[in-house]
Amino acid sequence: MDRETLSELLLARKYQDAMDLVKKRHGNLRILLGLLYSEEELVRWRAVTLLGLIAAEGRTNLAPAVRRMLWFLSEESSTIGWCSAQAIAEIYRNNPGMARDAIRVVLHFSDDPELSLPANRNTPILAGSIWAIGALADSEPALVSEMGPALVEFLKDPDPVIRGFSAWALGRMRFRAAEEALNALSGDDSVINIYEDDSLRKVTVARAAGDALENIVKNSE
Amino acid sequence: MAAPKRKTDIGPPHYEQMLHPMVKKNYGKWKYHEKVKPGVLMHVSETGDKLYTVRAASSRLVSIDKIRDFCNLADKYCDGYLRFTSRNNVEFMTDKEANVQPIIDELAKMGHPVGGTGNSISNIVHTQGWVHCHSSATDASGVVKATMDELIDYFTSMTLPAHLRIAVACCLNMCGAVHCSDIAILGIHRTPPTIDNDKLANMCEIPSTVASCPKAAIRPKVIAGKKTVEVVEDLCMYCGNCYTVCPAMPIANPLNDGISIWVGGKVSNSRTAPMFSKLAIPYLPNNPPRWPEVTSAVKNIVETYAKDAKKYERVGEWIGRIGWQKFFEKTGLEFTKYHIDDYTLASSTYNSSTHVKF
Amino acid sequence: MSDTPMIDQLETGPWPSFIKDIKRMAEKNAMCKDLLGLLEMSYKDKKTHWKHGGIVGVRGYGGGIIGRYSDSPEKFPNVSHFHTVRVNQPSAWFYNTGALRYLCDLWEKHGSGLTNLHGSTGDFVMLGTTTDQLEPIFTDLSEHGWDLGGSGSDVRTPSCCNGMARCEFACYDTMNLCYDLTNEYQDELHRPAFPYKFKFKMSGCPNDCVASIARSDCSIIGTWRDDIQQDDAAVAEYAKGGKVDIANDVVGKCPTGCMSWNGSKLSIDNKNCNRCMHCINVMPKALRPGKDKGAMILLGAKAPIVQGALLSSVLVPFIKMEPPYEEFKDLIRRIWEFWDEHGENRERIGEMIVRIGKGNFVEEVGLEPVPAMIKEPRSNPYIFYEEYFDEE
């Protein structure tokens, strides 16, 4: 198996075929992890989804891969795990036992002052952590709720991806305290890509905030 | 936002375009070489071609202006080609013998002594130190500069019994892999890490942190409802591996960090098999900017070796012949309980014989 | 008075001064000026002022850039970000001046202008730039035929000795193998997915000038199987006038005692030679490695962290090393697959082999155990027998 074959299967949403291929030989899991660095955005995200499906199926222990990906988020490893945060969250969502301690570290990228300050931070990594919070909002409300206030702050961030992802995540968390800040984004027409239901959706930040408000309101009725 | 496509995964440029025409012509055809004088090699090909190489010292940390100076010299005398060695020296190759002396003279003007060939002390391979590393227990470039200023005469001559390789690493991570050098200068921490209990669980995965300790001295703990870890200080050997994995466990301690000296390693298979360096001095203070304790300790070992070793004996082979007892006696170095190994397989280092010299 | 009295003291003396080089750049580059200040502070405090934290990179790659932030951004704002770019060096660090000048011009435009020639693993190291410069640097590099090196848990930038380019001892083409492997493993080099780092180093002969046996997970060291090539006239030339004391300095130093010298003729019992290189090193004009050349594959060297330092040990005593190196690559594939599955996080392959036992590892990667793999057989009786008889 090579990168290209697996990428094509993912782009065609042939998850079962892709999973069978990955499980055929252990070295193939490494190729899947390699796709988390793909320059093609959709391939990266679909690789995240596939890892989640493998975790859900439960027959391949991904805990060692989770440790490896977490290590790629440490400066000491001199590796940059562009999609480590999303992948760990997706694995945790599908099979918490495989990423129990790692998930805290992933989520707390967003409230670590060292890492989230505009001067020091890596925007894609931070965005991944925020996405992770949103992805876990349904299944782990208790785990993510303490991150709410940090996300509200991010709604004022200079980077549209950070604003948009935060809005999306707050909506999924139905975080009521975010309403005012979300309303303030109604004129924000920067365009971002949000990955949801294994598709990339192009939306304005205003739209993401509007959807989030709708979620929050729906919930409180 | 679609990013522009760009080339990736192209690898380094092909080496052929980097080779002097005479090197290219005689690739794989070299017959023998001679050390013409310290720092000058002559390689002779089966075709009869002769290639002269002038090897000069470099500080490894070099500015682009210095690299341009090297380039000017290579353009003037070496048809625009040069190389660097595995020990960070710079080499100028020419097919004209008449160019050798002018290259040496110009390098001297630039402040780059020529040498490092044959039975000499070549450049010291080293790590980043305080110039660019977060886990360093000492500086590297400064220690190298201070040491080579002392040992310069051994770089520019070939008078030692064999070649002598020195390396500096600024912590136990040993990015320079100093552990197989004739003399290794190693930065050390000597106190356990401190623990930021408030931040630890949010910064570090606890199982990885616990597993990082080679002595199983790190254990999970809950303090005031917060997950964290504790360190059994009696077990800690200050390797710093936990800090590598977990930034909430810093280990640097200016009062106690310092330098240790190791001797007798080698990587070449010549005569004896490759061997590790062994502890000669467990601790010397960090004393910037010139580390006098370190440089005089190294000089002492070099001079004792130079006087006592037989021709072709590397430091490790010399000690192998005279024995460690005599090594400590001849160098006047203090032998302490720290020299006796207490890590895994330590018993293989005990003297289980009656072979003792009186 | 100078702002940097301590490091100023490293400007004097005969050895080239890195401080002088930094100062030379500091005249035109504010990063270098602040680096001097930060370094002076370290010399005063006896402590590093670089922080643990912060990850950066370029799109599509997981390695090649080392993020670095200082702990004193207020005092020295120009080095608050000071990232390293590892540029994959050409085989054996040969350059033409055009190539070097290009790298210098690029680095002048986008960074501090300070470099390491070279990093411990072998890369052309560009020392110190800011996050916003990384993408432009990489785009420019790749347009000019350069690529980034490895970092983190990937194949690290392979490196090699100057081999056949300028050495008569080379038993295989190290520079070609280095180039070939670097290109073969581009995905593994740029997209970390291993348990930990994996280094290849290639030396053309057992002198091992790149220290592969101490510094690489996979050491490929040139050797030969047949007889040392001997030129008796040249031996006599060395003997004449006592240029070399053959009895003492050659025969007397032979570790296997496989040589003898009767005053006019050197005899070598090649079947007992262990290819240590000593005699060849002493008389390169007279003795040369044999003609049936190839390489030995050794596995597992590393520095002490975590379980103690290891040297590489023999896995394949002899293999022909000629392009396209299929047999070797096939072996590497099997080794990686096994390590990938059984290696723990941050466990180098050498440590894994110790943990699971070299005998088991050899079997798992499809090789036969041979005596060349060990120094001596076990002395303890704790054998894990895998086969025994059951009573019917």
PDB file of C-alpha atoms in Angstrom, chain A:
ATOM      1  CA  MET A   1       0.000   0.000   0.000  1.00  0.00           C
ATOM      2  CA  ASP A   2       1.206   3.540  -0.586  1.00  0.00           C
ATOM      3  CA  ARG A   3       0.143   7.072   0.329  1.00  0.00           C
ATOM      4  CA  GLU A   4      -1.638   7.685  -2.934  1.00  0.00           C
ATOM      5  CA  THR A   5      -3.823   4.575  -2.773  1.00  0.00           C
ATOM      6  CA  LEU A   6      -4.931   5.374   0.742  1.00  0.00           C
ATOM      7  CA  SER A   7      -5.528   9.064  -0.064  1.00  0.00           C
ATOM      8  CA  GLU A   8      -7.732   8.124  -2.979  1.00  0.00           C
ATOM      9  CA  LEU A   9      -9.801   5.726  -0.898  1.00  0.00           C
ATOM     10  CA  LEU A  10     -10.300   8.438   1.704  1.00  0.00           C
ATOM     11  CA  LEU A  11     -11.276  11.051  -0.870  1.00  0.00           C
ATOM     12  CA  ALA A  12     -13.797   8.557  -2.276  1.00  0.00           C
ATOM     13  CA  ARG A  13     -15.111   7.940   1.259  1.00  0.00           C
ATOM     14  CA  LYS A  14     -14.335   4.241   0.928  1.00  0.00           C
ATOM     15  CA  TYR A  15     -13.648   3.951   4.634  1.00  0.00           C
ATOM     16  CA  GLN A  16     -14.233   0.211   4.905  1.00  0.00           C
ATOM     17  CA  ASP A  17     -11.747  -0.530   2.111  1.00  0.00           C
ATOM     18  CA  ALA A  18      -9.294   1.896   3.630  1.00  0.00           C
ATOM     19  CA  MET A  19      -9.658   0.308   7.069  1.00  0.00           C
ATOM     20  CA  ASP A  20      -9.146  -3.174   5.657  1.00  0.00           C
ATOM     21  CA  LEU A  21      -5.985  -1.988   3.935  1.00  0.00           C
ATOM     22  CA  VAL A  22      -4.613  -0.310   7.036  1.00  0.00           C
ATOM     23  CA  LYS A  23      -5.246  -3.380   9.142  1.00  0.00           C
ATOM     24  CA  LYS A  24      -3.653  -5.729   6.644  1.00  0.00           C
ATOM     25  CA  ARG A  25      -0.128  -4.867   7.695  1.00  0.00           C
ATOM     26  CA  HIS A  26       1.112  -2.951  10.664  1.00  0.00           C
ATOM     27  CA  GLY A  27       3.336  -0.727   8.531  1.00  0.00           C
ATOM     28  CA  ASN A  28       0.188   0.591   6.875  1.00  0.00           C
ATOM     29  CA  LEU A  29      -0.923   2.338  10.051  1.00  0.00           C
ATOM     30  CA  ARG A  30       2.259   4.375   9.752  1.00  0.00           C
ATOM     31  CA  ILE A  31       1.232   5.427   6.268  1.00  0.00           C
ATOM     32  CA  LEU A  32      -2.136   6.528   7.627  1.00  0.00           C
ATOM     33  CA  LEU A  33      -0.418   8.554  10.354  1.00  0.00           C
ATOM     34  CA  GLY A  34       1.724  10.073   7.591  1.00  0.00           C
ATOM     35  CA  LEU A  35      -1.413  11.325   5.851  1.00  0.00           C
ATOM     36  CA  LEU A  36      -2.089  13.544   8.862  1.00  0.00           C
ATOM     37  CA  TYR A  37       0.611  15.788   7.313  1.00  0.00           C
ATOM     38  CA  SER A  38      -0.913  15.798   3.829  1.00  0.00           C
ATOM     39  CA  GLU A  39      -0.920  19.117   2.048  1.00  0.00           C
ATOM     40  CA  GLU A  40      -4.464  18.338   0.930  1.00  0.00           C
ATOM     41  CA  GLU A  41      -6.770  19.521   3.682  1.00  0.00           C
ATOM     42  CA  LEU A  42      -9.550  17.020   3.039  1.00  0.00           C
ATOM     43  CA  VAL A  43      -7.122  14.082   3.086  1.00  0.00           C
ATOM     44  CA  ARG A  44      -5.865  15.167   6.513  1.00  0.00           C
ATOM     45  CA  TRP A  45      -9.366  15.374   7.923  1.00  0.00           C
ATOM     46  CA  ARG A  46     -10.490  12.095   6.407  1.00  0.00           C
ATOM     47  CA  ALA A  47      -7.417  10.430   7.930  1.00  0.00           C
ATOM     48  CA  VAL A  48      -8.673  11.763  11.280  1.00  0.00           C
ATOM     49  CA  THR A  49     -12.089  10.256  10.610  1.00  0.00           C
ATOM     50  CA  LEU A  50     -10.603   6.901   9.631  1.00  0.00           C
ATOM     51  CA  LEU A  51      -8.573   6.760  12.854  1.00  0.00           C
ATOM     52  CA  GLY A  52     -11.827   7.343  14.720  1.00  0.00           C
ATOM     53  CA  LEU A  53     -13.492   4.473  12.856  1.00  0.00           C
ATOM     54  CA  ILE A  54     -10.584   2.154  13.614  1.00  0.00           C
ATOM     55  CA  ALA A  55     -10.849   3.119  17.289  1.00  0.00           C
ATOM     56  CA  ALA A  56     -14.594   2.479  17.274  1.00  0.00           C
ATOM     57  CA  GLU A  57     -14.139  -0.936  15.749  1.00  0.00           C
ATOM     58  CA  GLY A  58     -11.850  -1.605  18.704  1.00  0.00           C
ATOM     59  CA  ARG A  59      -9.760  -4.423  17.313  1.00  0.00           C
ATOM     60  CA  THR A  60      -6.593  -2.383  16.761  1.00  0.00           C
ATOM     61  CA  ASN A  61      -5.178  -0.813  19.895  1.00  0.00           C
ATOM     62  CA  LEU A  62      -4.415   2.779  18.978  1.00  0.00           C
ATOM     63  CA  ALA A  63      -3.091   3.755  22.419  1.00  0.00           C
ATOM     64  CA  PRO A  64       0.546   3.530  21.226  1.00  0.00           C
ATOM     65  CA  ALA A  65      -0.323   5.678  18.200  1.00  0.00           C
ATOM     66  CA  VAL A  66      -1.988   8.205  20.519  1.00  0.00           C
ATOM     67  CA  ARG A  67       1.186   8.428  22.619  1.00  0.00           C
ATOM     68  CA  ARG A  68       3.198   8.871  19.442  1.00  0.00           C
ATOM     69  CA  MET A  69       0.910  11.649  18.167  1.00  0.00           C
ATOM     70  CA  LEU A  70       0.941  13.392  21.525  1.00  0.00           C
ATOM     71  CA  TRP A  71       4.730  13.307  21.469  1.00  0.00           C
ATOM     72  CA  PHE A  72       4.529  15.009  18.052  1.00  0.00           C
ATOM     73  CA  LEU A  73       2.833  17.918  19.812  1.00  0.00           C
ATOM     74  CA  SER A  74       5.801  18.413  22.084  1.00  0.00           C
ATOM     75  CA  GLU A  75       8.464  20.853  21.070  1.00  0.00           C
ATOM     76  CA  GLU A  76      11.053  18.408  22.374  1.00  0.00           C
ATOM     77  CA  SER A  77      10.224  15.905  19.688  1.00  0.00           C
ATOM     78  CA  SER A  78      10.992  18.485  16.987  1.00  0.00           C
ATOM     79  CA  THR A  79       8.032  17.084  15.130  1.00  0.00           C
ATOM     80  CA  ILE A  80       4.940  19.062  14.381  1.00  0.00           C
ATOM     81  CA  GLY A  81       1.846  16.898  14.539  1.00  0.00           C
ATOM     82  CA  TRP A  82      -0.311  19.165  12.400  1.00  0.00           C
ATOM     83  CA  CYS A  83      -3.417  17.019  13.022  1.00  0.00           C
ATOM     84  CA  SER A  84      -2.429  15.183  16.198  1.00  0.00           C
ATOM     85  CA  ALA A  85      -4.993  17.060  18.297  1.00  0.00           C
ATOM     86  CA  GLN A  86      -7.905  16.249  15.991  1.00  0.00           C
ATOM     87  CA  ALA A  87      -6.833  12.626  15.622  1.00  0.00           C
ATOM     88  CA  ILE A  88      -6.492  12.085  19.371  1.00  0.00           C
ATOM     89  CA  ALA A  89      -9.904  13.699  19.959  1.00  0.00           C
ATOM     90  CA  GLU A  90     -11.553  11.548  17.318  1.00  0.00           C
ATOM     91  CA  ILE A  91      -9.992   8.400  18.756  1.00  0.00           C
ATOM     92  CA  TYR A  92     -11.088   9.410  22.264  1.00  0.00           C
ATOM     93  CA  ARG A  93     -14.620  10.164  21.082  1.00  0.00           C
ATOM     94  CA  ASN A  94     -14.896   6.682  19.610  1.00  0.00           C
ATOM     95  CA  ASN A  95     -12.998   4.769  22.247  1.00  0.00           C
ATOM     96  CA  PRO A  96     -12.078   6.802  25.357  1.00  0.00           C
ATOM     97  CA  GLY A  97      -9.879   4.062  26.813  1.00  0.00           C
ATOM     98  CA  MET A  98      -7.354   4.537  24.036  1.00  0.00           C
ATOM     99  CA  ALA A  99      -6.613   8.186  24.858  1.00  0.00           C
ATOM    100  CA  ARG A 100      -7.682   8.835  28.430  1.00  0.00           C
ATOM    101  CA  ASP A 101      -4.728  10.913  29.658  1.00  0.00           C
ATOM    102  CA  ALA A 102      -3.774  12.342  26.317  1.00  0.00           C
ATOM    103  CA  ILE A 103      -7.062  14.105  25.822  1.00  0.00           C
ATOM    104  CA  ARG A 104      -6.507  16.558  28.696  1.00  0.00           C
ATOM    105  CA  VAL A 105      -3.239  17.693  27.206  1.00  0.00           C
ATOM    106  CA  VAL A 106      -4.814  18.166  23.783  1.00  0.00           C
ATOM    107  CA  LEU A 107      -7.727  20.210  25.125  1.00  0.00           C
ATOM    108  CA  HIS A 108      -5.570  22.372  27.320  1.00  0.00           C
ATOM    109  CA  PHE A 109      -3.525  23.693  24.429  1.00  0.00           C
ATOM    110  CA  SER A 110      -6.279  26.280  24.214  1.00  0.00           C
ATOM    111  CA  ASP A 111      -5.908  27.639  27.712  1.00  0.00           C
ATOM    112  CA  ASP A 112      -2.173  27.311  28.115  1.00  0.00           C
ATOM    113  CA  PRO A 113      -1.037  30.930  28.061  1.00  0.00           C
ATOM    114  CA  GLU A 114       2.365  29.922  26.743  1.00  0.00           C
ATOM    115  CA  LEU A 115       0.890  28.208  23.730  1.00  0.00           C
ATOM    116  CA  SER A 116      -2.180  30.288  22.992  1.00  0.00           C
ATOM    117  CA  LEU A 117      -0.622  33.764  23.048  1.00  0.00           C
ATOM    118  CA  PRO A 118      -0.537  35.088  19.496  1.00  0.00           C
ATOM    119  CA  ALA A 119       3.221  35.636  19.781  1.00  0.00           C
ATOM    120  CA  ASN A 120       4.100  32.063  20.647  1.00  0.00           C
ATOM    121  CA  ARG A 121       1.366  29.973  19.263  1.00  0.00           C
ATOM    122  CA  ASN A 122       1.023  27.787  16.265  1.00  0.00           C
ATOM    123  CA  THR A 123      -2.381  28.611  14.795  1.00  0.00           C
ATOM    124  CA  PRO A 124      -3.107  25.245  13.141  1.00  0.00           C
ATOM    125  CA  ILE A 125      -2.275  23.376  16.355  1.00  0.00           C
ATOM    126  CA  LEU A 126      -4.433  25.703  18.422  1.00  0.00           C
ATOM    127  CA  ALA A 127      -7.241  25.393  15.870  1.00  0.00           C
ATOM    128  CA  GLY A 128      -6.925  21.607  16.127  1.00  0.00           C
ATOM    129  CA  SER A 129      -7.302  21.781  19.872  1.00  0.00           C
ATOM    130  CA  ILE A 130     -10.386  23.988  19.559  1.00  0.00           C
ATOM    131  CA  TRP A 131     -11.864  21.620  17.008  1.00  0.00           C
ATOM    132  CA  ALA A 132     -11.225  18.776  19.469  1.00  0.00           C
ATOM    133  CA  ILE A 133     -13.284  20.597  22.102  1.00  0.00           C
ATOM    134  CA  GLY A 134     -16.174  20.951  19.658  1.00  0.00           C
ATOM    135  CA  ALA A 135     -15.896  17.346  18.532  1.00  0.00           C
ATOM    136  CA  LEU A 136     -16.218  16.100  22.106  1.00  0.00           C
ATOM    137  CA  ALA A 137     -19.016  18.480  23.138  1.00  0.00           C
ATOM    138  CA  ASP A 138     -21.802  15.949  22.674  1.00  0.00           C
ATOM    139  CA  SER A 139     -20.225  12.905  24.231  1.00  0.00           C
ATOM    140  CA  GLU A 140     -18.106  14.552  26.949  1.00  0.00           C
ATOM    141  CA  PRO A 141     -19.868  17.728  28.096  1.00  0.00           C
ATOM    142  CA  ALA A 142     -18.245  17.628  31.520  1.00  0.00           C
ATOM    143  CA  LEU A 143     -14.742  17.333  30.091  1.00  0.00           C
ATOM    144  CA  VAL A 144     -15.039  20.276  27.724  1.00  0.00           C
ATOM    145  CA  SER A 145     -17.216  22.678  29.708  1.00  0.00           C
ATOM    146  CA  GLU A 146     -14.269  24.165  31.610  1.00  0.00           C
ATOM    147  CA  MET A 147     -12.801  25.269  28.277  1.00  0.00           C
ATOM    148  CA  GLY A 148     -15.793  27.532  27.500  1.00  0.00           C
ATOM    149  CA  PRO A 149     -14.437  30.801  28.883  1.00  0.00           C
ATOM    150  CA  ALA A 150     -11.141  30.399  26.976  1.00  0.00           C
ATOM    151  CA  LEU A 151     -13.083  29.876  23.746  1.00  0.00           C
ATOM    152  CA  VAL A 152     -15.210  32.983  24.345  1.00  0.00           C
ATOM    153  CA  GLU A 153     -11.966  34.965  24.514  1.00  0.00           C
ATOM    154  CA  PHE A 154     -10.894  33.462  21.186  1.00  0.00           C
ATOM    155  CA  LEU A 155     -13.980  34.915  19.496  1.00  0.00           C
ATOM    156  CA  LYS A 156     -12.070  38.202  19.505  1.00  0.00           C
ATOM    157  CA  ASP A 157      -8.920  36.660  18.079  1.00  0.00           C
ATOM    158  CA  PRO A 158      -7.284  38.349  15.077  1.00  0.00           C
ATOM    159  CA  ASP A 159      -7.195  35.019  13.215  1.00  0.00           C
ATOM    160  CA  PRO A 160     -10.491  34.111  11.483  1.00  0.00           C
ATOM    161  CA  VAL A 161      -9.829  30.364  11.754  1.00  0.00           C
ATOM    162  CA  ILE A 162      -9.539  30.683  15.521  1.00  0.00           C
ATOM    163  CA  ARG A 163     -12.695  32.847  15.717  1.00  0.00           C
ATOM    164  CA  GLY A 164     -14.663  30.523  13.449  1.00  0.00           C
ATOM    165  CA  PHE A 165     -13.584  27.260  15.083  1.00  0.00           C
ATOM    166  CA  SER A 166     -14.277  28.708  18.529  1.00  0.00           C
ATOM    167  CA  ALA A 167     -17.758  29.800  17.451  1.00  0.00           C
ATOM    168  CA  TRP A 168     -18.449  26.352  16.022  1.00  0.00           C
ATOM    169  CA  ALA A 169     -17.174  24.616  19.176  1.00  0.00           C
ATOM    170  CA  LEU A 170     -19.133  26.909  21.522  1.00  0.00           C
ATOM    171  CA  GLY A 171     -22.279  26.166  19.531  1.00  0.00           C
ATOM    172  CA  ARG A 172     -21.715  22.458  19.883  1.00  0.00           C
ATOM    173  CA  MET A 173     -21.145  22.943  23.600  1.00  0.00           C
ATOM    174  CA  ARG A 174     -24.299  25.087  23.793  1.00  0.00           C
ATOM    175  CA  PHE A 175     -22.322  27.456  25.936  1.00  0.00           C
ATOM    176  CA  ARG A 176     -24.835  30.133  26.905  1.00  0.00           C
ATOM    177  CA  ALA A 177     -22.300  32.614  28.230  1.00  0.00           C
ATOM    178  CA  ALA A 178     -21.010  32.974  24.665  1.00  0.00           C
ATOM    179  CA  GLU A 179     -24.176  34.505  23.250  1.00  0.00           C
ATOM    180  CA  GLU A 180     -23.129  38.131  23.420  1.00  0.00           C
ATOM    181  CA  ALA A 181     -19.715  37.536  21.928  1.00  0.00           C
ATOM    182  CA  LEU A 182     -21.213  35.389  19.187  1.00  0.00           C
ATOM    183  CA  ASN A 183     -23.711  38.114  18.330  1.00  0.00           C
ATOM    184  CA  ALA A 184     -20.818  40.511  17.909  1.00  0.00           C
ATOM    185  CA  LEU A 185     -19.565  38.396  14.990  1.00  0.00           C
ATOM    186  CA  SER A 186     -22.668  38.900  12.854  1.00  0.00           C
ATOM    187  CA  GLY A 187     -20.755  41.064  10.378  1.00  0.00           C
ATOM    188  CA  ASP A 188     -17.631  38.902  10.203  1.00  0.00           C
ATOM    189  CA  ASP A 189     -17.411  37.817   6.567  1.00  0.00           C
ATOM    190  CA  SER A 190     -14.012  36.082   6.657  1.00  0.00           C
ATOM    191  CA  VAL A 191     -14.341  32.639   5.063  1.00  0.00           C
ATOM    192  CA  ILE A 192     -13.106  29.476   6.750  1.00  0.00           C
ATOM    193  CA  ASN A 193     -13.361  25.696   6.265  1.00  0.00           C
ATOM    194  CA  ILE A 194     -15.070  23.647   8.954  1.00  0.00           C
ATOM    195  CA  TYR A 195     -14.928  19.858   8.943  1.00  0.00           C
ATOM    196  CA  GLU A 196     -18.148  18.245  10.055  1.00  0.00           C
ATOM    197  CA  ASP A 197     -19.903  14.978   9.077  1.00  0.00           C
ATOM    198  CA  ASP A 198     -16.778  14.016   7.138  1.00  0.00           C
ATOM    199  CA  SER A 199     -17.067  16.981   4.784  1.00  0.00           C
ATOM    200  CA  LEU A 200     -15.407  20.357   4.599  1.00  0.00           C
ATOM    201  CA  ARG A 201     -17.917  23.186   4.714  1.00  0.00           C
ATOM    202  CA  LYS A 202     -16.924  26.669   3.522  1.00  0.00           C
ATOM    203  CA  VAL A 203     -18.614  29.261   5.741  1.00  0.00           C
ATOM    204  CA  THR A 204     -18.156  32.821   6.889  1.00  0.00           C
ATOM    205  CA  VAL A 205     -17.288  33.360  10.530  1.00  0.00           C
ATOM    206  CA  ALA A 206     -20.632  35.194  10.802  1.00  0.00           C
ATOM    207  CA  ARG A 207     -22.428  32.111   9.573  1.00  0.00           C
ATOM    208  CA  ALA A 208     -20.536  29.864  11.983  1.00  0.00           C
ATOM    209  CA  ALA A 209     -21.476  32.214  14.827  1.00  0.00           C
ATOM    210  CA  GLY A 210     -25.097  32.326  13.669  1.00  0.00           C
ATOM    211  CA  ASP A 211     -25.301  28.521  13.571  1.00  0.00           C
ATOM    212  CA  ALA A 212     -23.762  28.383  17.021  1.00  0.00           C
ATOM    213  CA  LEU A 213     -26.317  30.840  18.405  1.00  0.00           C
ATOM    214  CA  GLU A 214     -29.081  28.785  16.878  1.00  0.00           C
ATOM    215  CA  ASN A 215     -27.720  25.664  18.624  1.00  0.00           C
ATOM    216  CA  ILE A 216     -27.505  27.448  21.939  1.00  0.00           C
ATOM    217  CA  VAL A 217     -30.994  28.910  21.671  1.00  0.00           C
ATOM    218  CA  LYS A 218     -32.527  25.649  20.503  1.00  0.00           C
ATOM    219  CA  ASN A 219     -31.040  24.014  23.539  1.00  0.00           C
ATOM    220  CA  SER A 220     -32.311  26.529  26.044  1.00  0.00           C
ATOM    221  CA  GLU A 221     -35.899  26.438  24.780  1.00  0.00           C
TER     222      GLU A 221
END
